[in-house]
PDB file of C-alpha atoms and ligand atoms in Angstrom:
ATOM      1  CA  MET A  15     -11.464 -17.143  16.675  1.00  0.00           C
ATOM      2  CA  SER A  16     -13.064 -13.744  17.127  1.00  0.00           C
ATOM      3  CA  THR A  17     -13.218 -12.794  13.474  1.00  0.00           C
ATOM      4  CA  LEU A  18     -15.869 -13.834  10.988  1.00  0.00           C
ATOM      5  CA  GLN A  19     -14.414 -15.700   8.042  1.00  0.00           C
ATOM      6  CA  THR A  20     -16.159 -16.341   4.785  1.00  0.00           C
ATOM      7  CA  SER A  21     -13.780 -19.153   3.783  1.00  0.00           C
ATOM      8  CA  PRO A  22     -12.921 -22.368   5.637  1.00  0.00           C
ATOM      9  CA  SER A  23      -9.507 -22.272   7.274  1.00  0.00           C
ATOM     10  CA  ASN A  24      -8.211 -24.911   4.841  1.00  0.00           C
ATOM     11  CA  ALA A  25      -8.871 -22.559   1.907  1.00  0.00           C
ATOM     12  CA  PRO A  26      -5.830 -21.318  -0.049  1.00  0.00           C
ATOM     13  CA  LEU A  27      -3.900 -18.584   1.759  1.00  0.00           C
ATOM     14  CA  SER A  28      -4.515 -15.965  -0.960  1.00  0.00           C
ATOM     15  CA  THR A  29      -8.272 -16.567  -0.708  1.00  0.00           C
ATOM     16  CA  LEU A  30      -8.174 -16.214   3.062  1.00  0.00           C
ATOM     17  CA  MET A  31      -6.201 -12.984   2.769  1.00  0.00           C
ATOM     18  CA  ARG A  32      -8.628 -11.466   0.296  1.00  0.00           C
ATOM     19  CA  ASP A  33     -11.812 -12.630   2.033  1.00  0.00           C
ATOM     20  CA  GLY A  34     -10.463 -11.905   5.501  1.00  0.00           C
ATOM     21  CA  SER A  35      -9.788  -8.253   4.619  1.00  0.00           C
ATOM     22  CA  ARG A  36     -12.921  -7.537   2.607  1.00  0.00           C
ATOM     23  CA  ALA A  37     -14.544  -5.356   5.282  1.00  0.00           C
ATOM     24  CA  GLU A  38     -11.289  -3.453   5.834  1.00  0.00           C
ATOM     25  CA  HIS A  39     -10.951  -2.944   2.081  1.00  0.00           C
ATOM     26  CA  THR A  40     -14.451  -1.495   1.841  1.00  0.00           C
ATOM     27  CA  ALA A  41     -13.641   0.836   4.730  1.00  0.00           C
ATOM     28  CA  ALA A  42     -10.469   2.033   2.972  1.00  0.00           C
ATOM     29  CA  GLU A  43     -12.390   2.725  -0.234  1.00  0.00           C
ATOM     30  CA  GLY A  44     -14.893   4.773   1.760  1.00  0.00           C
ATOM     31  CA  SER A  45     -12.372   6.962   3.609  1.00  0.00           C
ATOM     32  CA  SER A  46     -13.180  10.642   3.154  1.00  0.00           C
ATOM     33  CA  TYR A  47      -9.627  11.509   2.100  1.00  0.00           C
ATOM     34  CA  MET A  48      -9.689   8.905  -0.707  1.00  0.00           C
ATOM     35  CA  ALA A  49     -13.194   9.864  -1.780  1.00  0.00           C
ATOM     36  CA  SER A  50     -12.256  13.578  -1.875  1.00  0.00           C
ATOM     37  CA  LEU A  51      -9.001  12.880  -3.702  1.00  0.00           C
ATOM     38  CA  LEU A  52     -10.700  10.839  -6.415  1.00  0.00           C
ATOM     39  CA  ASP A  53     -13.435  13.463  -6.637  1.00  0.00           C
ATOM     40  CA  GLY A  54     -10.873  16.150  -7.478  1.00  0.00           C
ATOM     41  CA  GLN A  55     -11.295  18.028  -4.197  1.00  0.00           C
ATOM     42  CA  VAL A  56      -7.754  17.636  -2.812  1.00  0.00           C
ATOM     43  CA  ASN A  57      -5.045  20.091  -3.863  1.00  0.00           C
ATOM     44  CA  GLU A  58      -1.365  19.461  -4.652  1.00  0.00           C
ATOM     45  CA  GLN A  59      -0.269  19.821  -1.033  1.00  0.00           C
ATOM     46  CA  GLY A  60      -2.921  17.290   0.015  1.00  0.00           C
ATOM     47  CA  TYR A  61      -1.654  14.685  -2.418  1.00  0.00           C
ATOM     48  CA  ALA A  62       2.003  15.414  -1.608  1.00  0.00           C
ATOM     49  CA  ASP A  63       1.217  14.865   2.074  1.00  0.00           C
ATOM     50  CA  TYR A  64      -0.077  11.398   1.201  1.00  0.00           C
ATOM     51  CA  LEU A  65       3.022  10.634  -0.880  1.00  0.00           C
ATOM     52  CA  LEU A  66       5.288  11.789   1.964  1.00  0.00           C
ATOM     53  CA  ARG A  67       3.650   9.230   4.234  1.00  0.00           C
ATOM     54  CA  LEU A  68       3.861   6.529   1.567  1.00  0.00           C
ATOM     55  CA  ARG A  69       7.539   7.366   1.156  1.00  0.00           C
ATOM     56  CA  GLN A  70       8.228   6.377   4.739  1.00  0.00           C
ATOM     57  CA  VAL A  71       6.098   3.251   4.444  1.00  0.00           C
ATOM     58  CA  TYR A  72       7.756   2.019   1.220  1.00  0.00           C
ATOM     59  CA  ALA A  73      11.252   2.865   2.444  1.00  0.00           C
ATOM     60  CA  ALA A  74      10.670   0.500   5.388  1.00  0.00           C
ATOM     61  CA  LEU A  75       8.751  -2.102   3.349  1.00  0.00           C
ATOM     62  CA  GLU A  76      11.538  -2.296   0.782  1.00  0.00           C
ATOM     63  CA  THR A  77      14.464  -2.225   3.202  1.00  0.00           C
ATOM     64  CA  VAL A  78      12.982  -4.923   5.416  1.00  0.00           C
ATOM     65  CA  GLY A  79      11.976  -6.940   2.330  1.00  0.00           C
ATOM     66  CA  ARG A  80      15.452  -6.948   0.843  1.00  0.00           C
ATOM     67  CA  GLU A  81      17.030  -8.033   4.109  1.00  0.00           C
ATOM     68  CA  LEU A  82      14.449 -10.624   5.065  1.00  0.00           C
ATOM     69  CA  ALA A  83      14.242 -12.209   1.610  1.00  0.00           C
ATOM     70  CA  ALA A  84      17.901 -13.204   1.904  1.00  0.00           C
ATOM     71  CA  THR A  85      17.163 -15.524   4.829  1.00  0.00           C
ATOM     72  CA  ASP A  86      13.424 -16.173   5.102  1.00  0.00           C
ATOM     73  CA  PRO A  87      11.687 -18.326   2.436  1.00  0.00           C
ATOM     74  CA  LEU A  88       8.277 -16.755   3.105  1.00  0.00           C
ATOM     75  CA  ALA A  89       9.615 -13.252   2.495  1.00  0.00           C
ATOM     76  CA  ALA A  90      11.597 -14.529  -0.484  1.00  0.00           C
ATOM     77  CA  ALA A  91       8.406 -15.931  -2.046  1.00  0.00           C
ATOM     78  CA  VAL A  92       6.822 -12.464  -2.324  1.00  0.00           C
ATOM     79  CA  HIS A  93       9.856 -10.188  -2.559  1.00  0.00           C
ATOM     80  CA  ASP A  94      10.479  -8.830  -6.052  1.00  0.00           C
ATOM     81  CA  PRO A  95      12.703  -5.832  -6.842  1.00  0.00           C
ATOM     82  CA  ALA A  96      10.534  -5.200  -9.936  1.00  0.00           C
ATOM     83  CA  LEU A  97       7.809  -3.918  -7.602  1.00  0.00           C
ATOM     84  CA  GLU A  98       9.901  -1.375  -5.698  1.00  0.00           C
ATOM     85  CA  ARG A  99       8.213   2.024  -5.481  1.00  0.00           C
ATOM     86  CA  LEU A 100      10.635   4.291  -3.664  1.00  0.00           C
ATOM     87  CA  ALA A 101      12.236   5.837  -6.760  1.00  0.00           C
ATOM     88  CA  ALA A 102       8.797   6.367  -8.305  1.00  0.00           C
ATOM     89  CA  ILE A 103       7.560   8.090  -5.129  1.00  0.00           C
ATOM     90  CA  ASP A 104      10.586  10.387  -5.155  1.00  0.00           C
ATOM     91  CA  ALA A 105      10.001  11.267  -8.799  1.00  0.00           C
ATOM     92  CA  ASP A 106       6.350  12.023  -8.013  1.00  0.00           C
ATOM     93  CA  LEU A 107       7.305  14.158  -5.014  1.00  0.00           C
ATOM     94  CA  ASP A 108       9.533  16.239  -7.283  1.00  0.00           C
ATOM     95  CA  HIS A 109       6.493  16.879  -9.429  1.00  0.00           C
ATOM     96  CA  TRP A 110       3.998  17.628  -6.635  1.00  0.00           C
ATOM     97  CA  LEU A 111       6.245  19.569  -4.277  1.00  0.00           C
ATOM     98  CA  GLY A 112       7.839  21.353  -7.232  1.00  0.00           C
ATOM     99  CA  SER A 113       4.427  22.544  -8.320  1.00  0.00           C
ATOM    100  CA  ILE A 114       3.745  23.955  -4.840  1.00  0.00           C
ATOM    101  CA  GLY A 115       7.025  25.823  -4.588  1.00  0.00           C
ATOM    102  CA  PRO A 116       8.763  27.279  -1.526  1.00  0.00           C
ATOM    103  CA  GLY A 117       6.926  27.098   1.751  1.00  0.00           C
ATOM    104  CA  SER A 118       5.682  23.533   1.207  1.00  0.00           C
ATOM    105  CA  THR A 119       6.163  20.966   3.938  1.00  0.00           C
ATOM    106  CA  GLY A 120       9.326  19.665   2.278  1.00  0.00           C
ATOM    107  CA  ARG A 121      10.637  16.109   2.142  1.00  0.00           C
ATOM    108  CA  THR A 122      10.082  13.295   4.477  1.00  0.00           C
ATOM    109  CA  ASP A 123      12.765  13.932   7.102  1.00  0.00           C
ATOM    110  CA  GLU A 124      10.751  16.200   9.358  1.00  0.00           C
ATOM    111  CA  LEU A 125       7.378  14.692   8.487  1.00  0.00           C
ATOM    112  CA  ASP A 126       5.218  14.684  11.583  1.00  0.00           C
ATOM    113  CA  SER A 127       2.940  11.724  11.002  1.00  0.00           C
ATOM    114  CA  PRO A 128       2.097   9.438  13.916  1.00  0.00           C
ATOM    115  CA  ALA A 129       0.245   7.161  11.464  1.00  0.00           C
ATOM    116  CA  ALA A 130       3.266   6.718   9.176  1.00  0.00           C
ATOM    117  CA  LYS A 131       5.492   6.204  12.203  1.00  0.00           C
ATOM    118  CA  ALA A 132       3.228   3.478  13.599  1.00  0.00           C
ATOM    119  CA  TYR A 133       3.121   1.785  10.182  1.00  0.00           C
ATOM    120  CA  VAL A 134       6.940   1.845   9.901  1.00  0.00           C
ATOM    121  CA  GLU A 135       7.294   0.384  13.402  1.00  0.00           C
ATOM    122  CA  ARG A 136       4.953  -2.473  12.503  1.00  0.00           C
ATOM    123  CA  LEU A 137       6.907  -3.141   9.292  1.00  0.00           C
ATOM    124  CA  GLU A 138      10.125  -3.260  11.281  1.00  0.00           C
ATOM    125  CA  ALA A 139       8.489  -5.737  13.667  1.00  0.00           C
ATOM    126  CA  SER A 140       7.559  -8.008  10.737  1.00  0.00           C
ATOM    127  CA  ARG A 141      11.210  -9.078  10.617  1.00  0.00           C
ATOM    128  CA  GLU A 142      10.185 -11.590  13.286  1.00  0.00           C
ATOM    129  CA  TRP A 143       8.534 -13.906  10.740  1.00  0.00           C
ATOM    130  CA  GLY A 144       8.346 -13.780   6.953  1.00  0.00           C
ATOM    131  CA  GLY A 145       4.611 -14.557   7.083  1.00  0.00           C
ATOM    132  CA  LEU A 146       4.025 -11.198   8.780  1.00  0.00           C
ATOM    133  CA  TYR A 147       6.141  -9.482   6.153  1.00  0.00           C
ATOM    134  CA  ALA A 148       4.214 -11.244   3.361  1.00  0.00           C
ATOM    135  CA  ALA A 149       0.968  -9.855   4.802  1.00  0.00           C
ATOM    136  CA  HIS A 150       2.303  -6.288   4.518  1.00  0.00           C
ATOM    137  CA  HIS A 151       3.765  -6.928   1.090  1.00  0.00           C
ATOM    138  CA  TYR A 152       0.439  -8.273  -0.188  1.00  0.00           C
ATOM    139  CA  THR A 153      -1.612  -5.417   1.269  1.00  0.00           C
ATOM    140  CA  ARG A 154       0.408  -2.691  -0.421  1.00  0.00           C
ATOM    141  CA  TYR A 155       1.651  -4.155  -3.697  1.00  0.00           C
ATOM    142  CA  LEU A 156      -1.376  -6.238  -4.669  1.00  0.00           C
ATOM    143  CA  GLY A 157      -3.498  -3.174  -3.917  1.00  0.00           C
ATOM    144  CA  ASP A 158      -1.221  -1.010  -6.069  1.00  0.00           C
ATOM    145  CA  LEU A 159      -1.519  -3.539  -8.903  1.00  0.00           C
ATOM    146  CA  SER A 160      -5.321  -3.685  -8.511  1.00  0.00           C
ATOM    147  CA  GLY A 161      -7.387  -0.681  -7.444  1.00  0.00           C
ATOM    148  CA  GLY A 162      -4.232   1.444  -7.527  1.00  0.00           C
ATOM    149  CA  GLN A 163      -4.227   1.240 -11.312  1.00  0.00           C
ATOM    150  CA  ALA A 164      -7.692   2.813 -11.459  1.00  0.00           C
ATOM    151  CA  ILE A 165      -6.693   5.422  -8.864  1.00  0.00           C
ATOM    152  CA  GLY A 166      -3.726   6.456 -11.027  1.00  0.00           C
ATOM    153  CA  ARG A 167      -5.966   6.859 -14.090  1.00  0.00           C
ATOM    154  CA  THR A 168      -8.469   8.913 -12.091  1.00  0.00           C
ATOM    155  CA  LEU A 169      -5.737  11.222 -10.769  1.00  0.00           C
ATOM    156  CA  ASP A 170      -4.377  11.652 -14.284  1.00  0.00           C
ATOM    157  CA  ARG A 171      -7.800  12.746 -15.523  1.00  0.00           C
ATOM    158  CA  THR A 172      -8.770  14.837 -12.494  1.00  0.00           C
ATOM    159  CA  PHE A 173      -5.567  16.854 -12.331  1.00  0.00           C
ATOM    160  CA  GLY A 174      -4.930  16.870 -16.099  1.00  0.00           C
ATOM    161  CA  LEU A 175      -1.507  15.333 -15.511  1.00  0.00           C
ATOM    162  CA  ASN A 176      -0.760  13.755 -18.888  1.00  0.00           C
ATOM    163  CA  GLY A 177       1.054  11.003 -17.043  1.00  0.00           C
ATOM    164  CA  LYS A 178       3.208  13.320 -14.895  1.00  0.00           C
ATOM    165  CA  GLY A 179       3.442  12.809 -11.129  1.00  0.00           C
ATOM    166  CA  ILE A 180       1.837   9.358 -11.164  1.00  0.00           C
ATOM    167  CA  ALA A 181       4.895   7.126 -11.571  1.00  0.00           C
ATOM    168  CA  PHE A 182       3.803   5.444  -8.345  1.00  0.00           C
ATOM    169  CA  TYR A 183       1.028   3.638 -10.228  1.00  0.00           C
ATOM    170  CA  ASP A 184       3.200   2.759 -13.213  1.00  0.00           C
ATOM    171  CA  PHE A 185       4.863  -0.636 -12.840  1.00  0.00           C
ATOM    172  CA  ALA A 186       7.125  -0.532 -15.875  1.00  0.00           C
ATOM    173  CA  GLU A 187       8.528  -3.965 -15.053  1.00  0.00           C
ATOM    174  CA  VAL A 188       5.079  -5.516 -14.594  1.00  0.00           C
ATOM    175  CA  PRO A 189       3.373  -4.748 -17.895  1.00  0.00           C
ATOM    176  CA  LYS A 190       0.463  -7.100 -17.240  1.00  0.00           C
ATOM    177  CA  PRO A 191      -0.814  -6.959 -13.649  1.00  0.00           C
ATOM    178  CA  LYS A 192      -3.364  -9.768 -14.036  1.00  0.00           C
ATOM    179  CA  PRO A 193      -0.944 -12.657 -14.769  1.00  0.00           C
ATOM    180  CA  TYR A 194       1.499 -11.184 -12.260  1.00  0.00           C
ATOM    181  CA  LYS A 195      -1.159 -11.230  -9.531  1.00  0.00           C
ATOM    182  CA  ASP A 196      -2.145 -14.792 -10.477  1.00  0.00           C
ATOM    183  CA  GLY A 197       1.473 -15.905 -10.105  1.00  0.00           C
ATOM    184  CA  TYR A 198       1.792 -14.009  -6.835  1.00  0.00           C
ATOM    185  CA  ARG A 199      -1.280 -15.715  -5.391  1.00  0.00           C
ATOM    186  CA  ALA A 200       0.059 -19.087  -6.544  1.00  0.00           C
ATOM    187  CA  ARG A 201       3.316 -18.405  -4.679  1.00  0.00           C
ATOM    188  CA  LEU A 202       1.372 -17.537  -1.506  1.00  0.00           C
ATOM    189  CA  ASP A 203      -0.739 -20.668  -1.867  1.00  0.00           C
ATOM    190  CA  GLY A 204       2.361 -22.801  -2.342  1.00  0.00           C
ATOM    191  CA  LEU A 205       3.961 -21.779   0.934  1.00  0.00           C
ATOM    192  CA  GLY A 206       2.505 -24.763   2.768  1.00  0.00           C
ATOM    193  CA  LEU A 207       1.397 -22.881   5.884  1.00  0.00           C
ATOM    194  CA  ASP A 208      -0.766 -24.658   8.447  1.00  0.00           C
ATOM    195  CA  ALA A 209      -4.123 -23.255   9.583  1.00  0.00           C
ATOM    196  CA  ASP A 210      -2.662 -21.337  12.552  1.00  0.00           C
ATOM    197  CA  GLN A 211       0.050 -19.796  10.435  1.00  0.00           C
ATOM    198  CA  LYS A 212      -2.488 -18.790   7.798  1.00  0.00           C
ATOM    199  CA  ALA A 213      -4.681 -17.190  10.464  1.00  0.00           C
ATOM    200  CA  ARG A 214      -1.685 -15.238  11.716  1.00  0.00           C
ATOM    201  CA  VAL A 215      -0.982 -13.935   8.215  1.00  0.00           C
ATOM    202  CA  VAL A 216      -4.630 -12.936   7.715  1.00  0.00           C
ATOM    203  CA  ASP A 217      -4.663 -11.114  11.064  1.00  0.00           C
ATOM    204  CA  GLU A 218      -1.582  -9.176   9.967  1.00  0.00           C
ATOM    205  CA  VAL A 219      -3.272  -8.238   6.658  1.00  0.00           C
ATOM    206  CA  LYS A 220      -6.077  -6.714   8.724  1.00  0.00           C
ATOM    207  CA  VAL A 221      -3.528  -4.836  10.818  1.00  0.00           C
ATOM    208  CA  ALA A 222      -1.923  -3.567   7.607  1.00  0.00           C
ATOM    209  CA  PHE A 223      -5.265  -2.298   6.310  1.00  0.00           C
ATOM    210  CA  GLY A 224      -5.858  -0.591   9.661  1.00  0.00           C
ATOM    211  CA  LEU A 225      -2.495   1.179   9.395  1.00  0.00           C
ATOM    212  CA  ASN A 226      -3.423   2.432   5.931  1.00  0.00           C
ATOM    213  CA  GLN A 227      -6.785   3.542   7.236  1.00  0.00           C
ATOM    214  CA  ALA A 228      -5.036   5.481  10.012  1.00  0.00           C
ATOM    215  CA  ILE A 229      -3.028   7.362   7.373  1.00  0.00           C
ATOM    216  CA  PHE A 230      -6.244   8.263   5.561  1.00  0.00           C
ATOM    217  CA  GLU A 231      -7.810   9.413   8.814  1.00  0.00           C
ATOM    218  CA  GLU A 232      -4.804  11.583   9.557  1.00  0.00           C
ATOM    219  CA  LEU A 233      -5.096  13.178   6.104  1.00  0.00           C
ATOM    220  CA  SER A 234      -8.873  13.475   6.393  1.00  0.00           C
ATOM    221  CA  GLY A 235      -8.296  15.779   9.363  1.00  0.00           C
ATOM    222  CA  HIS A 236      -6.739  18.319   6.956  1.00  0.00           C
ATOM    223  CA  LEU A 237      -9.330  18.199   4.194  1.00  0.00           C
ATOM    224  CA  ALA A 238     -10.442  21.784   4.804  1.00  0.00           C
ATOM    225  CA  ALA A 239      -6.858  22.990   4.268  1.00  0.00           C
ATOM    226  CA  TYR A 240      -6.466  20.752   1.200  1.00  0.00           C
ATOM    227  CA  ARG A 241      -9.641  21.974  -0.507  1.00  0.00           C
ATOM    228  CA  ARG A 242      -9.068  22.603  -4.175  1.00  0.00           C
TER     229      ARG A 242
HETATM  230  C1  HEM B 324     -10.477   4.186  -3.264  1.00  0.00           C
HETATM  231  C2  HEM B 324      -9.648   3.270  -2.859  1.00  0.00           C
HETATM  232  C3  HEM B 324      -9.580   1.893  -3.443  1.00  0.00           C
HETATM  233  C4  HEM B 324     -10.194   1.373  -4.537  1.00  0.00           C
HETATM  234  C5  HEM B 324     -11.144   2.058  -5.508  1.00  0.00           C
HETATM  235  C6  HEM B 324      -9.772  -0.017  -4.639  1.00  0.00           C
HETATM  236  C7  HEM B 324     -10.212  -0.890  -5.599  1.00  0.00           C
HETATM  237  C8  HEM B 324      -9.831  -2.201  -5.718  1.00  0.00           C
HETATM  238  C9  HEM B 324     -10.308  -3.136  -6.702  1.00  0.00           C
HETATM  239  C10 HEM B 324     -11.349  -2.790  -7.794  1.00  0.00           C
HETATM  240  C11 HEM B 324      -9.707  -4.305  -6.499  1.00  0.00           C
HETATM  241  C12 HEM B 324      -9.927  -5.619  -7.268  1.00  0.00           C
HETATM  242  C13 HEM B 324      -9.146  -5.615  -8.542  1.00  0.00           C
HETATM  243  C14 HEM B 324      -8.989  -6.986  -9.136  1.00  0.00           C
HETATM  244  O1  HEM B 324      -9.910  -7.809  -9.060  1.00  0.00           O
HETATM  245  O2  HEM B 324      -7.923  -7.270  -9.658  1.00  0.00           O
HETATM  246  C15 HEM B 324      -8.806  -4.143  -5.387  1.00  0.00           C
HETATM  247  C16 HEM B 324      -8.013  -5.114  -4.880  1.00  0.00           C
HETATM  248  C17 HEM B 324      -7.156  -4.928  -3.808  1.00  0.00           C
HETATM  249  N1  HEM B 324      -7.001  -3.795  -3.060  1.00  0.00           N
HETATM  250 FE1  HEM B 324      -7.970  -2.065  -3.314  1.00  0.00          FE
HETATM  251  N2  HEM B 324      -8.914  -0.304  -3.626  1.00  0.00           N
HETATM  252  C18 HEM B 324      -8.760   0.839  -2.875  1.00  0.00           C
HETATM  253  C19 HEM B 324      -7.986   1.008  -1.777  1.00  0.00           C
HETATM  254  C20 HEM B 324      -7.145   0.043  -1.273  1.00  0.00           C
HETATM  255  C21 HEM B 324      -6.264   0.234  -0.137  1.00  0.00           C
HETATM  256  C22 HEM B 324      -6.108   1.517   0.675  1.00  0.00           C
HETATM  257  C23 HEM B 324      -5.609  -0.940   0.038  1.00  0.00           C
HETATM  258  C24 HEM B 324      -4.559  -1.292   1.061  1.00  0.00           C
HETATM  259  C25 HEM B 324      -3.561  -0.516   1.340  1.00  0.00           C
HETATM  260  C26 HEM B 324      -6.068  -1.854  -0.970  1.00  0.00           C
HETATM  261  C27 HEM B 324      -5.635  -3.150  -1.123  1.00  0.00           C
HETATM  262  C28 HEM B 324      -6.088  -4.044  -2.078  1.00  0.00           C
HETATM  263  C29 HEM B 324      -5.617  -5.399  -2.207  1.00  0.00           C
HETATM  264  C30 HEM B 324      -4.580  -6.072  -1.327  1.00  0.00           C
HETATM  265  C31 HEM B 324      -6.277  -5.957  -3.287  1.00  0.00           C
HETATM  266  C32 HEM B 324      -6.101  -7.370  -3.836  1.00  0.00           C
HETATM  267  C33 HEM B 324      -7.189  -8.279  -3.353  1.00  0.00           C
HETATM  268  C34 HEM B 324      -6.919  -9.705  -3.833  1.00  0.00           C
HETATM  269  O3  HEM B 324      -7.249  -9.979  -4.981  1.00  0.00           O
HETATM  270  O4  HEM B 324      -6.371 -10.494  -3.069  1.00  0.00           O
HETATM  271  N3  HEM B 324      -6.996  -1.230  -1.740  1.00  0.00           N
HETATM  272  N4  HEM B 324      -8.904  -2.851  -4.930  1.00  0.00           N
END
């Protein structure tokens, strides 16, 4: 195997997923778009452009998830309608695009984002095996329930939002992320995958992080225009 692993391959799947993506996670935290956003240096258009990309990603993640969970036990083990983010993203877009007014880039239909397109294509391809889908599900939703919670609070403070425009980070149906995440990891660990299958899932988690990183890089290219 070409990748360095900090856990033995017989470790629980959730441990392998977390440890196997540690370097990618650190890279995502250090992206200049994220750093600028959390530092209050990205304007409304800059955040809306991120949400527009996430809208495409979650539309695919949630459509594929619903379909796959009906037939694939691995997808069914992670799929949970309580996590769905699409309506929250749309509500947030109303806030952010509404505050920009006419002349903004508009909704997602004409969005020109090679990074979002590549991410959607990979999500579509995860229909091949529920383990691949689970890797994408984990990367987005467990992140949203973890660091995402702090990101939402920082945005609230930085933009003086009083809770408006950050529905994306508000999981009304998951009031306590910690026990939810513990249960989620237990479901992953109970899937009974063999070492090769686990390695395939971990590789896909890394791919998923890379696709998120590509979105940040795309947005980082516009930081001068987004300056607040
Ligand atoms: C500035 C950006 C970010 C910050 C500050 C951040 C912060 C964190 C923190 C503090 C945790 C651990 C929370 C806990 O122990 O419950 C965490 C977990 C996680 N984050 Fe992030 N994160 C960021 C970006 C991302 C991105 C872009 C992704 C992927 C799209 C991501 C995916 C994850 C995942 C999957 C976990 C769960 C790890 C596990 O316990 O298995 N994070 N993040």
